[in-house]
PDB file of C-alpha atoms in Angstrom:
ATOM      1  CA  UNK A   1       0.000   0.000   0.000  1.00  0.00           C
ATOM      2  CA  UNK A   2       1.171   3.644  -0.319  1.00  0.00           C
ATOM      3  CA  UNK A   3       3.003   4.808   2.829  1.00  0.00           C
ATOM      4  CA  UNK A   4       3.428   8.447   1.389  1.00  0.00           C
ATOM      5  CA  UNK A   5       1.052  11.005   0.600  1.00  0.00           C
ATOM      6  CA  UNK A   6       2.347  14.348  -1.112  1.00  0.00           C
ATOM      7  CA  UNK A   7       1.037  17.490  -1.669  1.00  0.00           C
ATOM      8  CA  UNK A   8      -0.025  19.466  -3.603  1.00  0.00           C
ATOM      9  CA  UNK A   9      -0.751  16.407  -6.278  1.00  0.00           C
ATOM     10  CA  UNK A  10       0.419  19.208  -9.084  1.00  0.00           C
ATOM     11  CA  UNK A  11       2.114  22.389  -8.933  1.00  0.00           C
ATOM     12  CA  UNK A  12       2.805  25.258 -11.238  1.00  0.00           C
ATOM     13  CA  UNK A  13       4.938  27.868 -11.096  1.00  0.00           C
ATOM     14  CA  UNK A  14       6.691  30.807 -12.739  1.00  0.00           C
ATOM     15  CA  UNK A  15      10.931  30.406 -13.018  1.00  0.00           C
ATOM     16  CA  UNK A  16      12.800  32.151 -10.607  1.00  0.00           C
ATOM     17  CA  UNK A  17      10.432  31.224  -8.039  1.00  0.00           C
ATOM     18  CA  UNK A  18      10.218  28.365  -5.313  1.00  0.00           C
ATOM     19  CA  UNK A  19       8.778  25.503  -5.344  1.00  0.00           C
ATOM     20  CA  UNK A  20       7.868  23.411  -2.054  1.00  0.00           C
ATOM     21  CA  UNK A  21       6.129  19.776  -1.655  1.00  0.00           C
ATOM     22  CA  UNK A  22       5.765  17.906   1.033  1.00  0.00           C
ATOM     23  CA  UNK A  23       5.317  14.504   1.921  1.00  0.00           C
ATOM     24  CA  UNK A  24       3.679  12.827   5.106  1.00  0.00           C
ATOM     25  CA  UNK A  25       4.457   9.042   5.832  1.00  0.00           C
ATOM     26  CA  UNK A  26       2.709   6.888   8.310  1.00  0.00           C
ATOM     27  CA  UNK A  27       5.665   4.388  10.083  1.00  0.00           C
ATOM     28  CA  UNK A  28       8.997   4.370  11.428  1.00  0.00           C
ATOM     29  CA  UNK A  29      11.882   4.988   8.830  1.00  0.00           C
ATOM     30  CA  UNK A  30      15.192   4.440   8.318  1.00  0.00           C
ATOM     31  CA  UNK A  31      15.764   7.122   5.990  1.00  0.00           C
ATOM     32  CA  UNK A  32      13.613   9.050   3.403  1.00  0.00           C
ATOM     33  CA  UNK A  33      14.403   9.611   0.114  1.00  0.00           C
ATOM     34  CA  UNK A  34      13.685  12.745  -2.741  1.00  0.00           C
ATOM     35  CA  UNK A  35      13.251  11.438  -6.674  1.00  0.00           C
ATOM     36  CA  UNK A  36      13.131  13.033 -10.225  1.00  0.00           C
ATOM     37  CA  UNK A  37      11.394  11.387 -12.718  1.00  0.00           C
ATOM     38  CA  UNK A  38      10.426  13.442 -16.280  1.00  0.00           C
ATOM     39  CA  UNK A  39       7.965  11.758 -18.601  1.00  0.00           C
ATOM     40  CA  UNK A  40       8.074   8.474 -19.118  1.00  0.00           C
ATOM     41  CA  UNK A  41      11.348   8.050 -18.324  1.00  0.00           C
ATOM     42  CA  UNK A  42      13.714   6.743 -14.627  1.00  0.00           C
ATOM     43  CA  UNK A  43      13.956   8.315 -11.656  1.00  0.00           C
ATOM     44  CA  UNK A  44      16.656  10.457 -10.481  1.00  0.00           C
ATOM     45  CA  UNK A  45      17.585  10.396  -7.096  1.00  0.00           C
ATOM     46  CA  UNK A  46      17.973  13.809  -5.778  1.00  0.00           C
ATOM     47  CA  UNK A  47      18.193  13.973  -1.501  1.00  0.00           C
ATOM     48  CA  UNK A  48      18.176  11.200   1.071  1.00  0.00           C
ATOM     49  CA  UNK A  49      17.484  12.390   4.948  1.00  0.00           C
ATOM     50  CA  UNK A  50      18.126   9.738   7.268  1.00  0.00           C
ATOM     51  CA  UNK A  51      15.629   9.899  10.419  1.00  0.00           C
ATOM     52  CA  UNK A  52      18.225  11.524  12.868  1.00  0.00           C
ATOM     53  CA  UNK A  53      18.680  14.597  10.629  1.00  0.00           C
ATOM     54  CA  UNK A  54      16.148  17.350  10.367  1.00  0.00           C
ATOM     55  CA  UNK A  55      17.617  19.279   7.139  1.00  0.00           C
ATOM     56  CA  UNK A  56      19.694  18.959   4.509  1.00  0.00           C
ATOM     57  CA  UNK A  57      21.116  20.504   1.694  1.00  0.00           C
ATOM     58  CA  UNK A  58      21.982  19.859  -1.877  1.00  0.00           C
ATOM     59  CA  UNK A  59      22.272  22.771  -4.243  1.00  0.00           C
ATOM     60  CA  UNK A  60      18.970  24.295  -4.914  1.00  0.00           C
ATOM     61  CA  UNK A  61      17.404  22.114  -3.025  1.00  0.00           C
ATOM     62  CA  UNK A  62      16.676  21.952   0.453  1.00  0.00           C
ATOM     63  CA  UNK A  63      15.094  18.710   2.461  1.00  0.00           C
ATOM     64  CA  UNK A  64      13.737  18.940   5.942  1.00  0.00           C
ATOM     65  CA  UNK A  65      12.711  15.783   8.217  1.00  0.00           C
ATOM     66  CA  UNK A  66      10.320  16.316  10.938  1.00  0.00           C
ATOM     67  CA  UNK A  67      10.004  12.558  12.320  1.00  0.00           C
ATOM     68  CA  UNK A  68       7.799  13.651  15.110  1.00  0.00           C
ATOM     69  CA  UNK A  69       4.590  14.610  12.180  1.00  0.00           C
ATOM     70  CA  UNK A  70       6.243  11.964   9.915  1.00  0.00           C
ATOM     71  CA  UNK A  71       6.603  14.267   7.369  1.00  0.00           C
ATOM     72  CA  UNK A  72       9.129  15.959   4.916  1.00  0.00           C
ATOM     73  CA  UNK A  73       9.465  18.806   2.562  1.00  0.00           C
ATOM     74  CA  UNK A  74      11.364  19.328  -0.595  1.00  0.00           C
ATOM     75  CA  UNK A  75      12.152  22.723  -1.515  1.00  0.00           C
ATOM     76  CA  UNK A  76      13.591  24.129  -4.967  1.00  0.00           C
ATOM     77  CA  UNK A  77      14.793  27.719  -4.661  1.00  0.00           C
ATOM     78  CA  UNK A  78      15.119  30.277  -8.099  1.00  0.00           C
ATOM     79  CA  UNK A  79      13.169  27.033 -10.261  1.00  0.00           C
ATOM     80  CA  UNK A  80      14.160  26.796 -13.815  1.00  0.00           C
ATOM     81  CA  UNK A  81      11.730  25.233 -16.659  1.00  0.00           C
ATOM     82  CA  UNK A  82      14.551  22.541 -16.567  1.00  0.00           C
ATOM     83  CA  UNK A  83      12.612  21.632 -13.238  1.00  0.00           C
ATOM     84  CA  UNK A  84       9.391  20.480 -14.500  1.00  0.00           C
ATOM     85  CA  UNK A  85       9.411  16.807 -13.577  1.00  0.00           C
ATOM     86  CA  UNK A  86       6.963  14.641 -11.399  1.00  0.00           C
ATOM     87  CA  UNK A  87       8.735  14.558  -7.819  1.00  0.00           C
ATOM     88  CA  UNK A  88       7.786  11.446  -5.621  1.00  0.00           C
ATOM     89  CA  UNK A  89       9.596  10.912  -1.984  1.00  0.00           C
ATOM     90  CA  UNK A  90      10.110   7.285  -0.514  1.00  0.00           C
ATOM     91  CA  UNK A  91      10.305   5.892   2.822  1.00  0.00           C
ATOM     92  CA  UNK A  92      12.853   3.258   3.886  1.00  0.00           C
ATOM     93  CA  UNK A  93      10.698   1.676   6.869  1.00  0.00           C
ATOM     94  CA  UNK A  94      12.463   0.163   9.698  1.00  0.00           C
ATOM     95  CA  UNK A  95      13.108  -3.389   9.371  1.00  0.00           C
ATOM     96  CA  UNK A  96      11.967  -2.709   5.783  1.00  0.00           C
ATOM     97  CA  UNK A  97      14.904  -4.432   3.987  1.00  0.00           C
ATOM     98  CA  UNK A  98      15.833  -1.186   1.868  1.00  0.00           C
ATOM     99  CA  UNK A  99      13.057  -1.517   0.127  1.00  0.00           C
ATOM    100  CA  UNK A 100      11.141   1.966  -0.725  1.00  0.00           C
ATOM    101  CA  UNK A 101       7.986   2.498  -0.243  1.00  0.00           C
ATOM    102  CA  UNK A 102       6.902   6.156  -2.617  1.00  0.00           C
ATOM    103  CA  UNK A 103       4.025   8.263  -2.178  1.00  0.00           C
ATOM    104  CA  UNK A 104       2.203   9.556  -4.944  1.00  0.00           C
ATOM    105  CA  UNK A 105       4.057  12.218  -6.182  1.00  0.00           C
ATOM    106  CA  UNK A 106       3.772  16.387  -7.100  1.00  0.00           C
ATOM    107  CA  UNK A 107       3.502  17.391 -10.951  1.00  0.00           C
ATOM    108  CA  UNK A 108       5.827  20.436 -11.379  1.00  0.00           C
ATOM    109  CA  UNK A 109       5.458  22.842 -13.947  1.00  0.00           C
ATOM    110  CA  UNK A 110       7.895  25.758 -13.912  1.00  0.00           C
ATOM    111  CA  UNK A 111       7.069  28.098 -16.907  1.00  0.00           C
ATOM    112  CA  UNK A 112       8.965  30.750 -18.613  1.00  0.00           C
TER     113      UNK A 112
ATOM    114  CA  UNK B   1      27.240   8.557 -10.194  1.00  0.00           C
ATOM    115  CA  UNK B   2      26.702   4.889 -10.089  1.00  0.00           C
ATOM    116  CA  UNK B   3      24.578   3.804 -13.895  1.00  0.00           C
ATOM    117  CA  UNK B   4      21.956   1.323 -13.936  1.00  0.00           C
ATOM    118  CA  UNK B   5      20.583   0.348 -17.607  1.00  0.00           C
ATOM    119  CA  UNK B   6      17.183  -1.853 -18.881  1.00  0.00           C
ATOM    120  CA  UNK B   7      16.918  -3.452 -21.996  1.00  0.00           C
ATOM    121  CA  UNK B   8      14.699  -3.018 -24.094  1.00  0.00           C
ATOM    122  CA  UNK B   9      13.573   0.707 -23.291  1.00  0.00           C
ATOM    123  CA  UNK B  10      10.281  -0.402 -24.971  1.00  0.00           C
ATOM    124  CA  UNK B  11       8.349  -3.567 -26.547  1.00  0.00           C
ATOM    125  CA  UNK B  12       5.076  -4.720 -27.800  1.00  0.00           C
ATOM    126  CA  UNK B  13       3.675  -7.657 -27.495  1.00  0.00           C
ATOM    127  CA  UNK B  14       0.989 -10.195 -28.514  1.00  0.00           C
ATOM    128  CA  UNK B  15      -1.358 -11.668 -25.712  1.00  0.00           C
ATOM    129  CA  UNK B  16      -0.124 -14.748 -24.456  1.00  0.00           C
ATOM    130  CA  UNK B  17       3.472 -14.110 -25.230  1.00  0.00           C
ATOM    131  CA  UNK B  18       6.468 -13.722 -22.727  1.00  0.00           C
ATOM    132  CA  UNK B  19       8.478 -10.798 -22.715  1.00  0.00           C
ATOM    133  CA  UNK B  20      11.982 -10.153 -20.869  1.00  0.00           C
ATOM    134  CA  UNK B  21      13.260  -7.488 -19.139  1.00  0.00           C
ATOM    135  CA  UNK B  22      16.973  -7.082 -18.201  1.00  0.00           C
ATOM    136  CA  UNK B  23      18.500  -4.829 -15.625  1.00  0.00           C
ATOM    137  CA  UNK B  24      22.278  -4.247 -15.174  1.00  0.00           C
ATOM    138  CA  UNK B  25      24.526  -2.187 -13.498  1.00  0.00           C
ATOM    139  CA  UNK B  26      27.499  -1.065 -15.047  1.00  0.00           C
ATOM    140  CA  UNK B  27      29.822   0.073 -12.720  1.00  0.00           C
ATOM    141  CA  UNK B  28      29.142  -1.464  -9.927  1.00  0.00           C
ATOM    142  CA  UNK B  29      27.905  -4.694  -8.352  1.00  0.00           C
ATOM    143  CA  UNK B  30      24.426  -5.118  -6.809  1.00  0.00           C
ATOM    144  CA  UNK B  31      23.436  -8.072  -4.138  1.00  0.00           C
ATOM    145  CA  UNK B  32      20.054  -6.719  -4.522  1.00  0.00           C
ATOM    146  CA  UNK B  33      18.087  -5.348  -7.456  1.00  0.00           C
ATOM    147  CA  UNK B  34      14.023  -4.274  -6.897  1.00  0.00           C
ATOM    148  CA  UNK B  35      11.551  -4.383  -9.493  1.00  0.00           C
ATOM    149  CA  UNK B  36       8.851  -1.537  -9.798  1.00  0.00           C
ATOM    150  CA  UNK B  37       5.755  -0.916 -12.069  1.00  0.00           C
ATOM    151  CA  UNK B  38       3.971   2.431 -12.871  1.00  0.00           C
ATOM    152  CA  UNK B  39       0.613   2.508 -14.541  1.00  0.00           C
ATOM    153  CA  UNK B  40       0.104   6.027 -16.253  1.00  0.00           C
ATOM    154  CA  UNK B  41      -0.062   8.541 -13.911  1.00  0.00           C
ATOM    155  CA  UNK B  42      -0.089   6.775 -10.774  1.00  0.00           C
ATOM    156  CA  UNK B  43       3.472   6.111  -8.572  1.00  0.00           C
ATOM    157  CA  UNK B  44       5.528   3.323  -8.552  1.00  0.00           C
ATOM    158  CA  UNK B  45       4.646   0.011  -6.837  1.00  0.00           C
ATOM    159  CA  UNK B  46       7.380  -2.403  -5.442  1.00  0.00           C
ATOM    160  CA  UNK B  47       7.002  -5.655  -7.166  1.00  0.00           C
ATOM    161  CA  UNK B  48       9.305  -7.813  -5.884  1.00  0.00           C
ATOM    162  CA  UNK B  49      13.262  -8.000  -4.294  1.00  0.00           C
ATOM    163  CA  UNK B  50      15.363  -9.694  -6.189  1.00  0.00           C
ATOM    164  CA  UNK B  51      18.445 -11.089  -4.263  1.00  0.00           C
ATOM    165  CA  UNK B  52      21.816 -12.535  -6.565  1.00  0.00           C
ATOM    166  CA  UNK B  53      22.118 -16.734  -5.809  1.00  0.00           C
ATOM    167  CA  UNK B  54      18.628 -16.781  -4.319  1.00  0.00           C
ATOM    168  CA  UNK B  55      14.916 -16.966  -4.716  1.00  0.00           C
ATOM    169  CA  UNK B  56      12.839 -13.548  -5.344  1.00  0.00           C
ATOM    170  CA  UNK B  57      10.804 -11.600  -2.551  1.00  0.00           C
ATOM    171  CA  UNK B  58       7.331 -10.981  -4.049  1.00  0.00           C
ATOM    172  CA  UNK B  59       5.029  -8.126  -2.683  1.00  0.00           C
ATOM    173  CA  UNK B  60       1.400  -8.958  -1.623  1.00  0.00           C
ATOM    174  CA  UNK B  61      -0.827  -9.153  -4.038  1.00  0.00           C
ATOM    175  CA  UNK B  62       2.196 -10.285  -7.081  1.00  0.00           C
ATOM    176  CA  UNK B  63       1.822 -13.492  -9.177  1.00  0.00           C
ATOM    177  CA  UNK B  64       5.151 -15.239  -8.714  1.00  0.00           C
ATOM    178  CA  UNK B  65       4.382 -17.623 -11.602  1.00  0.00           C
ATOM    179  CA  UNK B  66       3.936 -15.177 -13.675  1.00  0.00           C
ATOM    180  CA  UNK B  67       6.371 -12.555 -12.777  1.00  0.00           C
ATOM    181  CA  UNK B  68       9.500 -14.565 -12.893  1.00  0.00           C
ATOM    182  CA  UNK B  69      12.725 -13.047 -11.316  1.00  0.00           C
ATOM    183  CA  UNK B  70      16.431 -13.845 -11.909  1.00  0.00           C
ATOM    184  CA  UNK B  71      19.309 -12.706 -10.618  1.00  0.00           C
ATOM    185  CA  UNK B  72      22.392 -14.915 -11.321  1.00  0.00           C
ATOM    186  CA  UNK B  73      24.604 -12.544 -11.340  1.00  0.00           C
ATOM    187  CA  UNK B  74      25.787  -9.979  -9.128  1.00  0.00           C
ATOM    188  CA  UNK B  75      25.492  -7.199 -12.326  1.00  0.00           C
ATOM    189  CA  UNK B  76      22.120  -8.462 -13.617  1.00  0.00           C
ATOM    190  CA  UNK B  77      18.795  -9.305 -12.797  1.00  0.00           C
ATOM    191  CA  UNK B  78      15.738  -9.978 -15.317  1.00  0.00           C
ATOM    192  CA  UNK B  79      12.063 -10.084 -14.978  1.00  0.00           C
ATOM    193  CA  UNK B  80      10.438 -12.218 -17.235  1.00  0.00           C
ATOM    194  CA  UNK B  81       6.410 -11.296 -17.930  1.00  0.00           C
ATOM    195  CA  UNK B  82       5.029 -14.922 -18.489  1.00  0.00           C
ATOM    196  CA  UNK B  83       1.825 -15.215 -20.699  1.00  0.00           C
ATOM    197  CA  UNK B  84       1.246 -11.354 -21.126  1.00  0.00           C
ATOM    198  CA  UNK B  85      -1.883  -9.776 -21.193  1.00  0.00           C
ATOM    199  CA  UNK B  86      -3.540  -6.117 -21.869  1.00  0.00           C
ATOM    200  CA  UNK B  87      -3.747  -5.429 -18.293  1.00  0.00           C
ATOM    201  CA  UNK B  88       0.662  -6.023 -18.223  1.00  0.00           C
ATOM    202  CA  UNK B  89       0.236  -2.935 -19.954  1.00  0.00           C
ATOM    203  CA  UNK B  90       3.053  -1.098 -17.555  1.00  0.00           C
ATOM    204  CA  UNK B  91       6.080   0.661 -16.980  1.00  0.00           C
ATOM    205  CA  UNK B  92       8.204  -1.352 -15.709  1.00  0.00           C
ATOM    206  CA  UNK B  93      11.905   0.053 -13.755  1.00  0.00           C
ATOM    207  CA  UNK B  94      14.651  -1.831 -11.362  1.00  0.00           C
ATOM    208  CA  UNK B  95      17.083  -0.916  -9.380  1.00  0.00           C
ATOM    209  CA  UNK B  96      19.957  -1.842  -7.937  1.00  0.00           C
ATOM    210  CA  UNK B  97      20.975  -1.136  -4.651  1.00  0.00           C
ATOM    211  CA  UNK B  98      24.651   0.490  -4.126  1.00  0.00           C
ATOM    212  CA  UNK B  99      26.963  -1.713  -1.980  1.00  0.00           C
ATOM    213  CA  UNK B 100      27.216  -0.137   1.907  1.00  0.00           C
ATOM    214  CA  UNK B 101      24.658   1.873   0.805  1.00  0.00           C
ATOM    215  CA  UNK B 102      21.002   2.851   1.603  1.00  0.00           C
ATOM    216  CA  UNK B 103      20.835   4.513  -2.176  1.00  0.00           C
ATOM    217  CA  UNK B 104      18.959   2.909  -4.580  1.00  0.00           C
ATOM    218  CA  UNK B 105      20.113   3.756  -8.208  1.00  0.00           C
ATOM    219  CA  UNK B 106      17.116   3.905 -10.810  1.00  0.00           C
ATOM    220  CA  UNK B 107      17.064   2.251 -14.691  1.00  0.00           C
ATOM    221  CA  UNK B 108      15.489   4.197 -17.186  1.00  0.00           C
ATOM    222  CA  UNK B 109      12.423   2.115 -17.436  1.00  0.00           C
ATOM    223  CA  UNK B 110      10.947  -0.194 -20.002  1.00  0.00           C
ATOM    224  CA  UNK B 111       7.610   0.659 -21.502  1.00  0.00           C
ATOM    225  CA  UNK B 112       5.457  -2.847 -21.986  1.00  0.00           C
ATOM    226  CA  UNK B 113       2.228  -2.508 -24.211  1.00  0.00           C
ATOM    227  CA  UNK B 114       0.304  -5.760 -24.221  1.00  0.00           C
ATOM    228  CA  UNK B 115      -1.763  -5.990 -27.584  1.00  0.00           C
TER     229      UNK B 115
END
């Protein structure tokens, strides 16, 4: 079943400006992890927070962890039209094997 | 960054035929290798672990018999889509899982269409 619910489902926005989505989980995790994917094509992974850290950073982007809501944010600061992509997170539950468990992802549209 | 590839990137086939998907990864080697699907639209849904030198972990809910998993090698790992139908209709995408690692590294996907 889907641990991860993100919102907003889809998101548009003008370049130059930032984008945020978040993600809420429902178990413990071992780590949560930020993915890329652009139309019909792999995923890219972007960001992974394990669940003793509470932000990190990885050039435009910005993850935060807050295990006490179960939930995380991704943030993309001055977006470029190169950013439009579907972004999904996905939870490595404890005891979970590494396997990932993704929530349902946020269309991004950043137009010119 | 570590490259994981899928052959073929796309197929058709008849109804009742098998089709086979390979992953590899190319520069490094992989114990374990996960199999995803993605209908249009939707997110992707963990079919299965796939383990080198032993049987295949199957999610609840996935035919075993007809989603057959191999992974004799610690570089490659293929899912074979027995007796194919409409509904197989997916995208399907592995990964392999980077040794000492908690990083999963994506393929780019293979597109099945089911006539």
């Amino acid at each position: 079943s889907q641990q991860g619910e993100e919102d907003p489902q889809a998101l548009s926005i003008q370049e130059g400006e930032n984008a945020t989505m978040n993600c809420s989980y429902k178990t413990s995790i071992n780590n949560l992890q930020w993915y890329r994917q652009n139309s019909g094509r792999g995923l890219v992974h972007l960001i992974l927070i394990r669940s003793n850290e509470r932000e990190k950073h990885s050039g435009r982007l910005r993850v935060t962890l807050d295990t006490s809501k179960k939930s995380s944010s991704l943030l993309i600061t001055a977006s470029r039209a190169a950013d439009t992509a579907s972004y999904f997170c996905a939870t490595d539950l404890t005891g979970g094997g590494n396997k990932l468990t993704f929530g349902t992802g946020t269309q991004l549209k950043v137009e010119l | 960054g570590a490259v994981v590839s899928q052959h073929p990137s796309w197929v058709i086939c008849k109804s009742g035929t098998s089709v086979k998907i390979e992953c590899r990864s190319l520069d490094f080697q992989a114990t374990t290798m996960f199999w995803y699907r993605q209908f249009p639209k939707q997110s992707l849904m963990l079919m299965a672990t796939s383990n080198e030198g032993s049987k295949a972990t199957y999610e609840q809910g996935v035919e075993k018999d007809k989603f057959l998993i191999n992974h004799a090698s610690l570089t490659l790992s293929t899912l074979t889509v027995t007796s194919a139908h409409p509904e197989d209709s997916s995208f399907y995408i592995c990964s392999a899982l980077s040794p000492g690692s908690d990083t999963q590294y994506f393929g780019p996907g293979t597109r099945l269409t089911v006539l």
